[in-house]
Amino acid sequence: MPFTFKVGAKIKEAWPLYKENFGNIILFVIVLAIIQTISSVLSGKDGNAFVSLVFFIINTFFLYLGIKANLNLLDSKGFHPFSREVLPTWPLFWNFFKTYLLLILCILPIIIIPMFIVIAISILPSLLLGVVFLPYLIPVIAILIIPGMYIASRLFPSIYMSIDKGQGAVMSIKGAWEITKGYGWYIFWKTFVIGLFAVVGIFALFIGIVVTYPIAMIVIVMLYRELVKSSVVGPTPVATVVNPVVPEVVETPKEEVK
């Protein structure tokens, strides 16, 4: 049976979960907003690389908390991102950090290198002839980054798998590639729709920050869980009929009565 995932139906499923855990979700969103604000202010000063690295690690830690809390939410444990059960041990966080870093390294070169080449080609004529060709190359850039977006769609379950199964980076990347095999473009479209749902909410009076964004994150975890479930169940095996073996009865000759 082919894998299917209806975003609209999953948003409806996520809504009651969001309402039941509204307080904890809003608290987590507020903490994230404060961290992002501090990060933007401090990183903006003189482009401090060390500060940027520190906040990258902090953001990765809170990403772990958010994913783990959402996984627990789907397991009927509630959304408690700051509970002892959600806080990772060092080995678990290290596995997640390596997986997240490897995921970035798998995606970014595929997106950035084509963009860099196209922009470099567009800048050279502008320097020589005083003509800027960049606006005309925007569709080309968009086309060139599609492979990177496809790879991102195939590998996005890796960070969820790292937390859910406690796996290392390489195993999580391989596992993500395996469970999304044959559904790359389908998942790409579904993640695009989920992202659009979150972004549209942000532009609609900023309600996305406290409503559509958290719901979208729940739906993404639902997508991951459905992919795992689909890969575990697999196709229904066809029953085979085996002819029963009937043991051969060997008659022994009766003793002749004298």
PDB file of C-alpha atoms in Angstrom:
ATOM      1  CA  MET A   1       0.000   0.000   0.000  1.00  0.00           C
ATOM      2  CA  PRO A   2       1.517   3.389  -1.014  1.00  0.00           C
ATOM      3  CA  PHE A   3       2.427   5.880   1.696  1.00  0.00           C
ATOM      4  CA  THR A   4      -0.103   8.697   2.127  1.00  0.00           C
ATOM      5  CA  PHE A   5      -0.163  11.685   4.462  1.00  0.00           C
ATOM      6  CA  LYS A   6      -3.004  14.212   4.504  1.00  0.00           C
ATOM      7  CA  VAL A   7      -1.740  17.483   5.958  1.00  0.00           C
ATOM      8  CA  GLY A   8      -5.214  18.937   6.554  1.00  0.00           C
ATOM      9  CA  ALA A   9      -6.352  15.887   8.505  1.00  0.00           C
ATOM     10  CA  LYS A  10      -3.166  15.892  10.580  1.00  0.00           C
ATOM     11  CA  ILE A  11      -3.587  19.588  11.414  1.00  0.00           C
ATOM     12  CA  LYS A  12      -7.048  18.735  12.761  1.00  0.00           C
ATOM     13  CA  GLU A  13      -5.500  15.949  14.849  1.00  0.00           C
ATOM     14  CA  ALA A  14      -2.798  18.289  16.146  1.00  0.00           C
ATOM     15  CA  TRP A  15      -5.237  21.030  17.180  1.00  0.00           C
ATOM     16  CA  PRO A  16      -6.632  19.241  20.302  1.00  0.00           C
ATOM     17  CA  LEU A  17      -3.077  18.340  21.358  1.00  0.00           C
ATOM     18  CA  TYR A  18      -2.090  21.986  20.980  1.00  0.00           C
ATOM     19  CA  LYS A  19      -5.047  23.185  23.071  1.00  0.00           C
ATOM     20  CA  GLU A  20      -4.458  20.636  25.837  1.00  0.00           C
ATOM     21  CA  ASN A  21      -0.806  21.692  26.166  1.00  0.00           C
ATOM     22  CA  PHE A  22      -1.240  25.379  25.325  1.00  0.00           C
ATOM     23  CA  GLY A  23       0.514  26.748  28.424  1.00  0.00           C
ATOM     24  CA  ASN A  24       3.677  24.666  28.077  1.00  0.00           C
ATOM     25  CA  ILE A  25       3.846  25.258  24.326  1.00  0.00           C
ATOM     26  CA  ILE A  26       3.555  29.041  24.706  1.00  0.00           C
ATOM     27  CA  LEU A  27       6.182  29.030  27.464  1.00  0.00           C
ATOM     28  CA  PHE A  28       8.568  27.127  25.200  1.00  0.00           C
ATOM     29  CA  VAL A  29       7.906  29.504  22.289  1.00  0.00           C
ATOM     30  CA  ILE A  30       8.567  32.533  24.524  1.00  0.00           C
ATOM     31  CA  VAL A  31      11.873  31.051  25.715  1.00  0.00           C
ATOM     32  CA  LEU A  32      12.873  30.388  22.093  1.00  0.00           C
ATOM     33  CA  ALA A  33      11.964  33.950  21.108  1.00  0.00           C
ATOM     34  CA  ILE A  34      14.078  35.369  23.947  1.00  0.00           C
ATOM     35  CA  ILE A  35      17.060  33.218  22.958  1.00  0.00           C
ATOM     36  CA  GLN A  36      16.746  34.229  19.302  1.00  0.00           C
ATOM     37  CA  THR A  37      16.564  37.908  20.261  1.00  0.00           C
ATOM     38  CA  ILE A  38      19.658  37.695  22.456  1.00  0.00           C
ATOM     39  CA  SER A  39      21.461  35.729  19.750  1.00  0.00           C
ATOM     40  CA  SER A  40      20.648  38.333  17.091  1.00  0.00           C
ATOM     41  CA  VAL A  41      21.800  41.211  19.287  1.00  0.00           C
ATOM     42  CA  LEU A  42      25.070  39.637  20.417  1.00  0.00           C
ATOM     43  CA  SER A  43      25.969  38.014  17.097  1.00  0.00           C
ATOM     44  CA  GLY A  44      25.335  41.255  15.258  1.00  0.00           C
ATOM     45  CA  LYS A  45      28.099  43.032  17.133  1.00  0.00           C
ATOM     46  CA  ASP A  46      31.324  42.796  15.100  1.00  0.00           C
ATOM     47  CA  GLY A  47      30.227  39.418  13.748  1.00  0.00           C
ATOM     48  CA  ASN A  48      31.588  37.538  16.761  1.00  0.00           C
ATOM     49  CA  ALA A  49      32.187  33.963  15.583  1.00  0.00           C
ATOM     50  CA  PHE A  50      32.515  32.570  19.104  1.00  0.00           C
ATOM     51  CA  VAL A  51      29.158  34.012  20.171  1.00  0.00           C
ATOM     52  CA  SER A  52      27.555  32.603  17.020  1.00  0.00           C
ATOM     53  CA  LEU A  53      28.986  29.153  17.794  1.00  0.00           C
ATOM     54  CA  VAL A  54      27.735  29.268  21.381  1.00  0.00           C
ATOM     55  CA  PHE A  55      24.219  30.191  20.289  1.00  0.00           C
ATOM     56  CA  PHE A  56      24.285  27.530  17.566  1.00  0.00           C
ATOM     57  CA  ILE A  57      24.892  24.937  20.285  1.00  0.00           C
ATOM     58  CA  ILE A  58      22.176  26.482  22.482  1.00  0.00           C
ATOM     59  CA  ASN A  59      19.689  26.510  19.594  1.00  0.00           C
ATOM     60  CA  THR A  60      20.549  22.888  18.811  1.00  0.00           C
ATOM     61  CA  PHE A  61      19.900  21.977  22.447  1.00  0.00           C
ATOM     62  CA  PHE A  62      16.467  23.621  22.380  1.00  0.00           C
ATOM     63  CA  LEU A  63      15.738  21.958  19.047  1.00  0.00           C
ATOM     64  CA  TYR A  64      16.359  18.642  20.796  1.00  0.00           C
ATOM     65  CA  LEU A  65      13.990  19.602  23.627  1.00  0.00           C
ATOM     66  CA  GLY A  66      11.260  20.625  21.175  1.00  0.00           C
ATOM     67  CA  ILE A  67      11.489  17.440  19.113  1.00  0.00           C
ATOM     68  CA  LYS A  68      11.645  15.157  22.155  1.00  0.00           C
ATOM     69  CA  ALA A  69       8.680  16.933  23.774  1.00  0.00           C
ATOM     70  CA  ASN A  70       6.641  16.579  20.572  1.00  0.00           C
ATOM     71  CA  LEU A  71       7.523  12.889  20.320  1.00  0.00           C
ATOM     72  CA  ASN A  72       6.302  12.470  23.892  1.00  0.00           C
ATOM     73  CA  LEU A  73       3.184  14.451  23.027  1.00  0.00           C
ATOM     74  CA  LEU A  74       2.287  11.925  20.338  1.00  0.00           C
ATOM     75  CA  ASP A  75       2.930   9.157  22.862  1.00  0.00           C
ATOM     76  CA  SER A  76       0.276  10.684  25.176  1.00  0.00           C
ATOM     77  CA  LYS A  77       2.894  11.941  27.657  1.00  0.00           C
ATOM     78  CA  GLY A  78       2.107  15.633  27.220  1.00  0.00           C
ATOM     79  CA  PHE A  79       4.362  18.491  26.085  1.00  0.00           C
ATOM     80  CA  HIS A  80       6.921  19.055  28.851  1.00  0.00           C
ATOM     81  CA  PRO A  81      10.133  20.342  27.229  1.00  0.00           C
ATOM     82  CA  PHE A  82      11.842  21.195  30.522  1.00  0.00           C
ATOM     83  CA  SER A  83      11.038  17.989  32.373  1.00  0.00           C
ATOM     84  CA  ARG A  84      13.746  15.621  33.558  1.00  0.00           C
ATOM     85  CA  GLU A  85      12.480  12.919  31.191  1.00  0.00           C
ATOM     86  CA  VAL A  86      13.011  15.174  28.161  1.00  0.00           C
ATOM     87  CA  LEU A  87      16.415  16.583  29.143  1.00  0.00           C
ATOM     88  CA  PRO A  88      19.073  14.548  27.327  1.00  0.00           C
ATOM     89  CA  THR A  89      22.107  12.822  28.723  1.00  0.00           C
ATOM     90  CA  TRP A  90      25.407  13.841  27.165  1.00  0.00           C
ATOM     91  CA  PRO A  91      25.647  10.769  24.848  1.00  0.00           C
ATOM     92  CA  LEU A  92      22.101  11.345  23.559  1.00  0.00           C
ATOM     93  CA  PHE A  93      22.693  15.036  22.906  1.00  0.00           C
ATOM     94  CA  TRP A  94      26.065  14.337  21.299  1.00  0.00           C
ATOM     95  CA  ASN A  95      24.441  11.856  18.906  1.00  0.00           C
ATOM     96  CA  PHE A  96      21.779  14.424  18.049  1.00  0.00           C
ATOM     97  CA  PHE A  97      24.315  17.228  17.609  1.00  0.00           C
ATOM     98  CA  LYS A  98      26.418  15.122  15.234  1.00  0.00           C
ATOM     99  CA  THR A  99      23.331  14.100  13.268  1.00  0.00           C
ATOM    100  CA  TYR A 100      22.139  17.701  12.971  1.00  0.00           C
ATOM    101  CA  LEU A 101      25.587  18.861  11.885  1.00  0.00           C
ATOM    102  CA  LEU A 102      25.905  16.057   9.330  1.00  0.00           C
ATOM    103  CA  LEU A 103      22.437  16.877   7.996  1.00  0.00           C
ATOM    104  CA  ILE A 104      23.480  20.500   7.476  1.00  0.00           C
ATOM    105  CA  LEU A 105      26.693  19.413   5.757  1.00  0.00           C
ATOM    106  CA  CYS A 106      24.702  17.138   3.427  1.00  0.00           C
ATOM    107  CA  ILE A 107      22.277  19.882   2.407  1.00  0.00           C
ATOM    108  CA  LEU A 108      24.109  23.205   2.420  1.00  0.00           C
ATOM    109  CA  PRO A 109      26.765  22.473  -0.241  1.00  0.00           C
ATOM    110  CA  ILE A 110      24.087  21.330  -2.690  1.00  0.00           C
ATOM    111  CA  ILE A 111      22.205  24.610  -2.174  1.00  0.00           C
ATOM    112  CA  ILE A 112      25.020  27.108  -1.669  1.00  0.00           C
ATOM    113  CA  ILE A 113      27.496  26.045  -4.389  1.00  0.00           C
ATOM    114  CA  PRO A 114      25.042  26.478  -7.326  1.00  0.00           C
ATOM    115  CA  MET A 115      23.879  29.807  -5.879  1.00  0.00           C
ATOM    116  CA  PHE A 116      27.475  30.975  -5.459  1.00  0.00           C
ATOM    117  CA  ILE A 117      28.343  30.027  -9.054  1.00  0.00           C
ATOM    118  CA  VAL A 118      25.297  31.762 -10.513  1.00  0.00           C
ATOM    119  CA  ILE A 119      25.819  34.908  -8.437  1.00  0.00           C
ATOM    120  CA  ALA A 120      29.519  34.987  -9.357  1.00  0.00           C
ATOM    121  CA  ILE A 121      28.644  34.694 -13.050  1.00  0.00           C
ATOM    122  CA  SER A 122      26.109  37.498 -12.706  1.00  0.00           C
ATOM    123  CA  ILE A 123      28.524  39.815 -10.882  1.00  0.00           C
ATOM    124  CA  LEU A 124      31.321  39.509 -13.453  1.00  0.00           C
ATOM    125  CA  PRO A 125      29.358  41.061 -16.371  1.00  0.00           C
ATOM    126  CA  SER A 126      28.062  43.766 -14.054  1.00  0.00           C
ATOM    127  CA  LEU A 127      31.637  44.701 -13.164  1.00  0.00           C
ATOM    128  CA  LEU A 128      32.778  44.667 -16.774  1.00  0.00           C
ATOM    129  CA  LEU A 129      29.737  46.142 -18.507  1.00  0.00           C
ATOM    130  CA  GLY A 130      27.875  47.856 -15.698  1.00  0.00           C
ATOM    131  CA  VAL A 131      24.829  45.636 -16.288  1.00  0.00           C
ATOM    132  CA  VAL A 132      23.227  43.693 -13.473  1.00  0.00           C
ATOM    133  CA  PHE A 133      21.854  40.325 -14.581  1.00  0.00           C
ATOM    134  CA  LEU A 134      20.954  38.989 -11.141  1.00  0.00           C
ATOM    135  CA  PRO A 135      17.159  39.596 -11.344  1.00  0.00           C
ATOM    136  CA  TYR A 136      17.021  37.511 -14.502  1.00  0.00           C
ATOM    137  CA  LEU A 137      18.903  34.674 -12.828  1.00  0.00           C
ATOM    138  CA  ILE A 138      16.557  34.285  -9.877  1.00  0.00           C
ATOM    139  CA  PRO A 139      14.551  31.494 -11.625  1.00  0.00           C
ATOM    140  CA  VAL A 140      17.828  29.747 -12.440  1.00  0.00           C
ATOM    141  CA  ILE A 141      18.905  29.916  -8.798  1.00  0.00           C
ATOM    142  CA  ALA A 142      15.525  28.564  -7.719  1.00  0.00           C
ATOM    143  CA  ILE A 143      15.879  25.611 -10.099  1.00  0.00           C
ATOM    144  CA  LEU A 144      19.433  24.879  -8.966  1.00  0.00           C
ATOM    145  CA  ILE A 145      18.533  24.723  -5.266  1.00  0.00           C
ATOM    146  CA  ILE A 146      15.735  22.199  -5.864  1.00  0.00           C
ATOM    147  CA  PRO A 147      18.143  19.220  -5.564  1.00  0.00           C
ATOM    148  CA  GLY A 148      19.185  20.495  -2.146  1.00  0.00           C
ATOM    149  CA  MET A 149      15.564  20.802  -1.093  1.00  0.00           C
ATOM    150  CA  TYR A 150      14.928  17.258  -2.335  1.00  0.00           C
ATOM    151  CA  ILE A 151      17.853  15.942  -0.276  1.00  0.00           C
ATOM    152  CA  ALA A 152      16.542  17.869   2.737  1.00  0.00           C
ATOM    153  CA  SER A 153      13.158  16.176   2.307  1.00  0.00           C
ATOM    154  CA  ARG A 154      14.782  12.747   2.155  1.00  0.00           C
ATOM    155  CA  LEU A 155      16.991  13.314   5.184  1.00  0.00           C
ATOM    156  CA  PHE A 156      14.755  15.366   7.498  1.00  0.00           C
ATOM    157  CA  PRO A 157      13.722  12.277   9.562  1.00  0.00           C
ATOM    158  CA  SER A 158      17.353  11.773  10.615  1.00  0.00           C
ATOM    159  CA  ILE A 159      17.259  14.222  13.536  1.00  0.00           C
ATOM    160  CA  TYR A 160      13.956  12.762  14.748  1.00  0.00           C
ATOM    161  CA  MET A 161      15.321   9.241  14.389  1.00  0.00           C
ATOM    162  CA  SER A 162      18.438  10.162  16.360  1.00  0.00           C
ATOM    163  CA  ILE A 163      16.279  11.178  19.334  1.00  0.00           C
ATOM    164  CA  ASP A 164      13.550   8.577  18.934  1.00  0.00           C
ATOM    165  CA  LYS A 165      15.907   5.616  18.582  1.00  0.00           C
ATOM    166  CA  GLY A 166      19.051   6.975  20.252  1.00  0.00           C
ATOM    167  CA  GLN A 167      21.094   6.384  17.100  1.00  0.00           C
ATOM    168  CA  GLY A 168      24.351   7.902  15.924  1.00  0.00           C
ATOM    169  CA  ALA A 169      24.723  10.337  13.037  1.00  0.00           C
ATOM    170  CA  VAL A 170      25.599   7.954  10.195  1.00  0.00           C
ATOM    171  CA  MET A 171      22.978   5.389  11.167  1.00  0.00           C
ATOM    172  CA  SER A 172      20.297   8.098  11.444  1.00  0.00           C
ATOM    173  CA  ILE A 173      21.149   9.548   8.026  1.00  0.00           C
ATOM    174  CA  LYS A 174      21.073   6.077   6.446  1.00  0.00           C
ATOM    175  CA  GLY A 175      17.818   5.261   8.216  1.00  0.00           C
ATOM    176  CA  ALA A 176      16.188   8.484   7.007  1.00  0.00           C
ATOM    177  CA  TRP A 177      17.290   7.813   3.433  1.00  0.00           C
ATOM    178  CA  GLU A 178      15.873   4.296   3.645  1.00  0.00           C
ATOM    179  CA  ILE A 179      12.413   5.120   5.050  1.00  0.00           C
ATOM    180  CA  THR A 180      11.888   7.931   2.519  1.00  0.00           C
ATOM    181  CA  LYS A 181      12.961   5.805  -0.447  1.00  0.00           C
ATOM    182  CA  GLY A 182      10.468   6.155  -3.277  1.00  0.00           C
ATOM    183  CA  TYR A 183       8.660   9.092  -1.643  1.00  0.00           C
ATOM    184  CA  GLY A 184      11.195  11.915  -2.003  1.00  0.00           C
ATOM    185  CA  TRP A 185       9.115  14.319  -4.094  1.00  0.00           C
ATOM    186  CA  TYR A 186       5.938  13.393  -2.219  1.00  0.00           C
ATOM    187  CA  ILE A 187       7.574  14.273   1.113  1.00  0.00           C
ATOM    188  CA  PHE A 188       9.054  17.411  -0.451  1.00  0.00           C
ATOM    189  CA  TRP A 189       5.549  18.574  -1.346  1.00  0.00           C
ATOM    190  CA  LYS A 190       4.102  17.677   2.064  1.00  0.00           C
ATOM    191  CA  THR A 191       6.860  19.487   3.978  1.00  0.00           C
ATOM    192  CA  PHE A 192       6.414  22.485   1.673  1.00  0.00           C
ATOM    193  CA  VAL A 193       2.685  22.613   2.490  1.00  0.00           C
ATOM    194  CA  ILE A 194       3.390  22.311   6.225  1.00  0.00           C
ATOM    195  CA  GLY A 195       5.992  25.086   6.021  1.00  0.00           C
ATOM    196  CA  LEU A 196       3.579  27.253   4.055  1.00  0.00           C
ATOM    197  CA  PHE A 197       0.955  26.720   6.756  1.00  0.00           C
ATOM    198  CA  ALA A 198       3.408  27.949   9.402  1.00  0.00           C
ATOM    199  CA  VAL A 199       4.648  30.940   7.370  1.00  0.00           C
ATOM    200  CA  VAL A 200       1.178  32.120   6.345  1.00  0.00           C
ATOM    201  CA  GLY A 201       0.201  32.165  10.012  1.00  0.00           C
ATOM    202  CA  ILE A 202       3.219  34.308  10.850  1.00  0.00           C
ATOM    203  CA  PHE A 203       2.213  36.915   8.280  1.00  0.00           C
ATOM    204  CA  ALA A 204      -1.407  36.804   9.471  1.00  0.00           C
ATOM    205  CA  LEU A 205      -1.080  39.149  12.463  1.00  0.00           C
ATOM    206  CA  PHE A 206       1.875  37.102  13.754  1.00  0.00           C
ATOM    207  CA  ILE A 207      -0.416  34.364  15.077  1.00  0.00           C
ATOM    208  CA  GLY A 208       1.928  31.838  13.488  1.00  0.00           C
ATOM    209  CA  ILE A 209       4.486  32.397  16.218  1.00  0.00           C
ATOM    210  CA  VAL A 210       2.125  31.034  18.873  1.00  0.00           C
ATOM    211  CA  VAL A 211      -0.371  28.984  16.831  1.00  0.00           C
ATOM    212  CA  THR A 212       0.523  27.752  13.354  1.00  0.00           C
ATOM    213  CA  TYR A 213       4.259  27.291  13.978  1.00  0.00           C
ATOM    214  CA  PRO A 214       3.814  24.976  17.016  1.00  0.00           C
ATOM    215  CA  ILE A 215       1.067  23.049  15.222  1.00  0.00           C
ATOM    216  CA  ALA A 216       3.279  22.691  12.139  1.00  0.00           C
ATOM    217  CA  MET A 217       6.052  21.227  14.314  1.00  0.00           C
ATOM    218  CA  ILE A 218       3.597  18.668  15.704  1.00  0.00           C
ATOM    219  CA  VAL A 219       2.484  17.748  12.181  1.00  0.00           C
ATOM    220  CA  ILE A 220       6.111  17.290  11.071  1.00  0.00           C
ATOM    221  CA  VAL A 221       6.626  14.808  13.910  1.00  0.00           C
ATOM    222  CA  MET A 222       3.436  13.057  12.793  1.00  0.00           C
ATOM    223  CA  LEU A 223       4.912  12.808   9.288  1.00  0.00           C
ATOM    224  CA  TYR A 224       8.072  11.245  10.704  1.00  0.00           C
ATOM    225  CA  ARG A 225       6.091   8.738  12.763  1.00  0.00           C
ATOM    226  CA  GLU A 226       3.946   7.773   9.764  1.00  0.00           C
ATOM    227  CA  LEU A 227       7.077   7.201   7.663  1.00  0.00           C
ATOM    228  CA  VAL A 228       8.560   4.954  10.348  1.00  0.00           C
ATOM    229  CA  LYS A 229       5.289   3.071  10.718  1.00  0.00           C
ATOM    230  CA  SER A 230       5.025   2.599   6.953  1.00  0.00           C
ATOM    231  CA  SER A 231       8.576   1.276   6.709  1.00  0.00           C
ATOM    232  CA  VAL A 232       8.059  -1.161   9.594  1.00  0.00           C
ATOM    233  CA  VAL A 233       4.739  -2.524   8.361  1.00  0.00           C
ATOM    234  CA  GLY A 234       5.830  -2.788   4.730  1.00  0.00           C
ATOM    235  CA  PRO A 235       3.845  -4.644   2.071  1.00  0.00           C
ATOM    236  CA  THR A 236       1.392  -7.330   3.086  1.00  0.00           C
ATOM    237  CA  PRO A 237       2.977 -10.712   2.505  1.00  0.00           C
ATOM    238  CA  VAL A 238       1.216 -13.097   0.146  1.00  0.00           C
ATOM    239  CA  ALA A 239       0.213 -16.323   1.815  1.00  0.00           C
ATOM    240  CA  THR A 240       1.501 -19.487   0.227  1.00  0.00           C
ATOM    241  CA  VAL A 241      -0.200 -22.840   0.427  1.00  0.00           C
ATOM    242  CA  VAL A 242       2.056 -25.714   1.230  1.00  0.00           C
ATOM    243  CA  ASN A 243       0.878 -29.190   0.349  1.00  0.00           C
ATOM    244  CA  PRO A 244       0.791 -31.250   3.506  1.00  0.00           C
ATOM    245  CA  VAL A 245       3.140 -34.180   3.579  1.00  0.00           C
ATOM    246  CA  VAL A 246       1.333 -37.380   4.439  1.00  0.00           C
ATOM    247  CA  PRO A 247       3.628 -39.966   5.918  1.00  0.00           C
ATOM    248  CA  GLU A 248       3.707 -43.188   3.960  1.00  0.00           C
ATOM    249  CA  VAL A 249       2.376 -46.161   5.861  1.00  0.00           C
ATOM    250  CA  VAL A 250       4.342 -49.298   5.254  1.00  0.00           C
ATOM    251  CA  GLU A 251       2.433 -52.498   5.917  1.00  0.00           C
ATOM    252  CA  THR A 252       4.398 -55.272   7.516  1.00  0.00           C
ATOM    253  CA  PRO A 253       3.534 -58.782   6.418  1.00  0.00           C
ATOM    254  CA  LYS A 254       1.646 -60.839   8.990  1.00  0.00           C
ATOM    255  CA  GLU A 255       3.315 -63.919  10.350  1.00  0.00           C
ATOM    256  CA  GLU A 256       2.042 -67.087   8.737  1.00  0.00           C
ATOM    257  CA  VAL A 257       0.224 -69.206  11.271  1.00  0.00           C
ATOM    258  CA  LYS A 258       1.305 -72.785  11.131  1.00  0.00           C
TER     259      LYS A 258
END
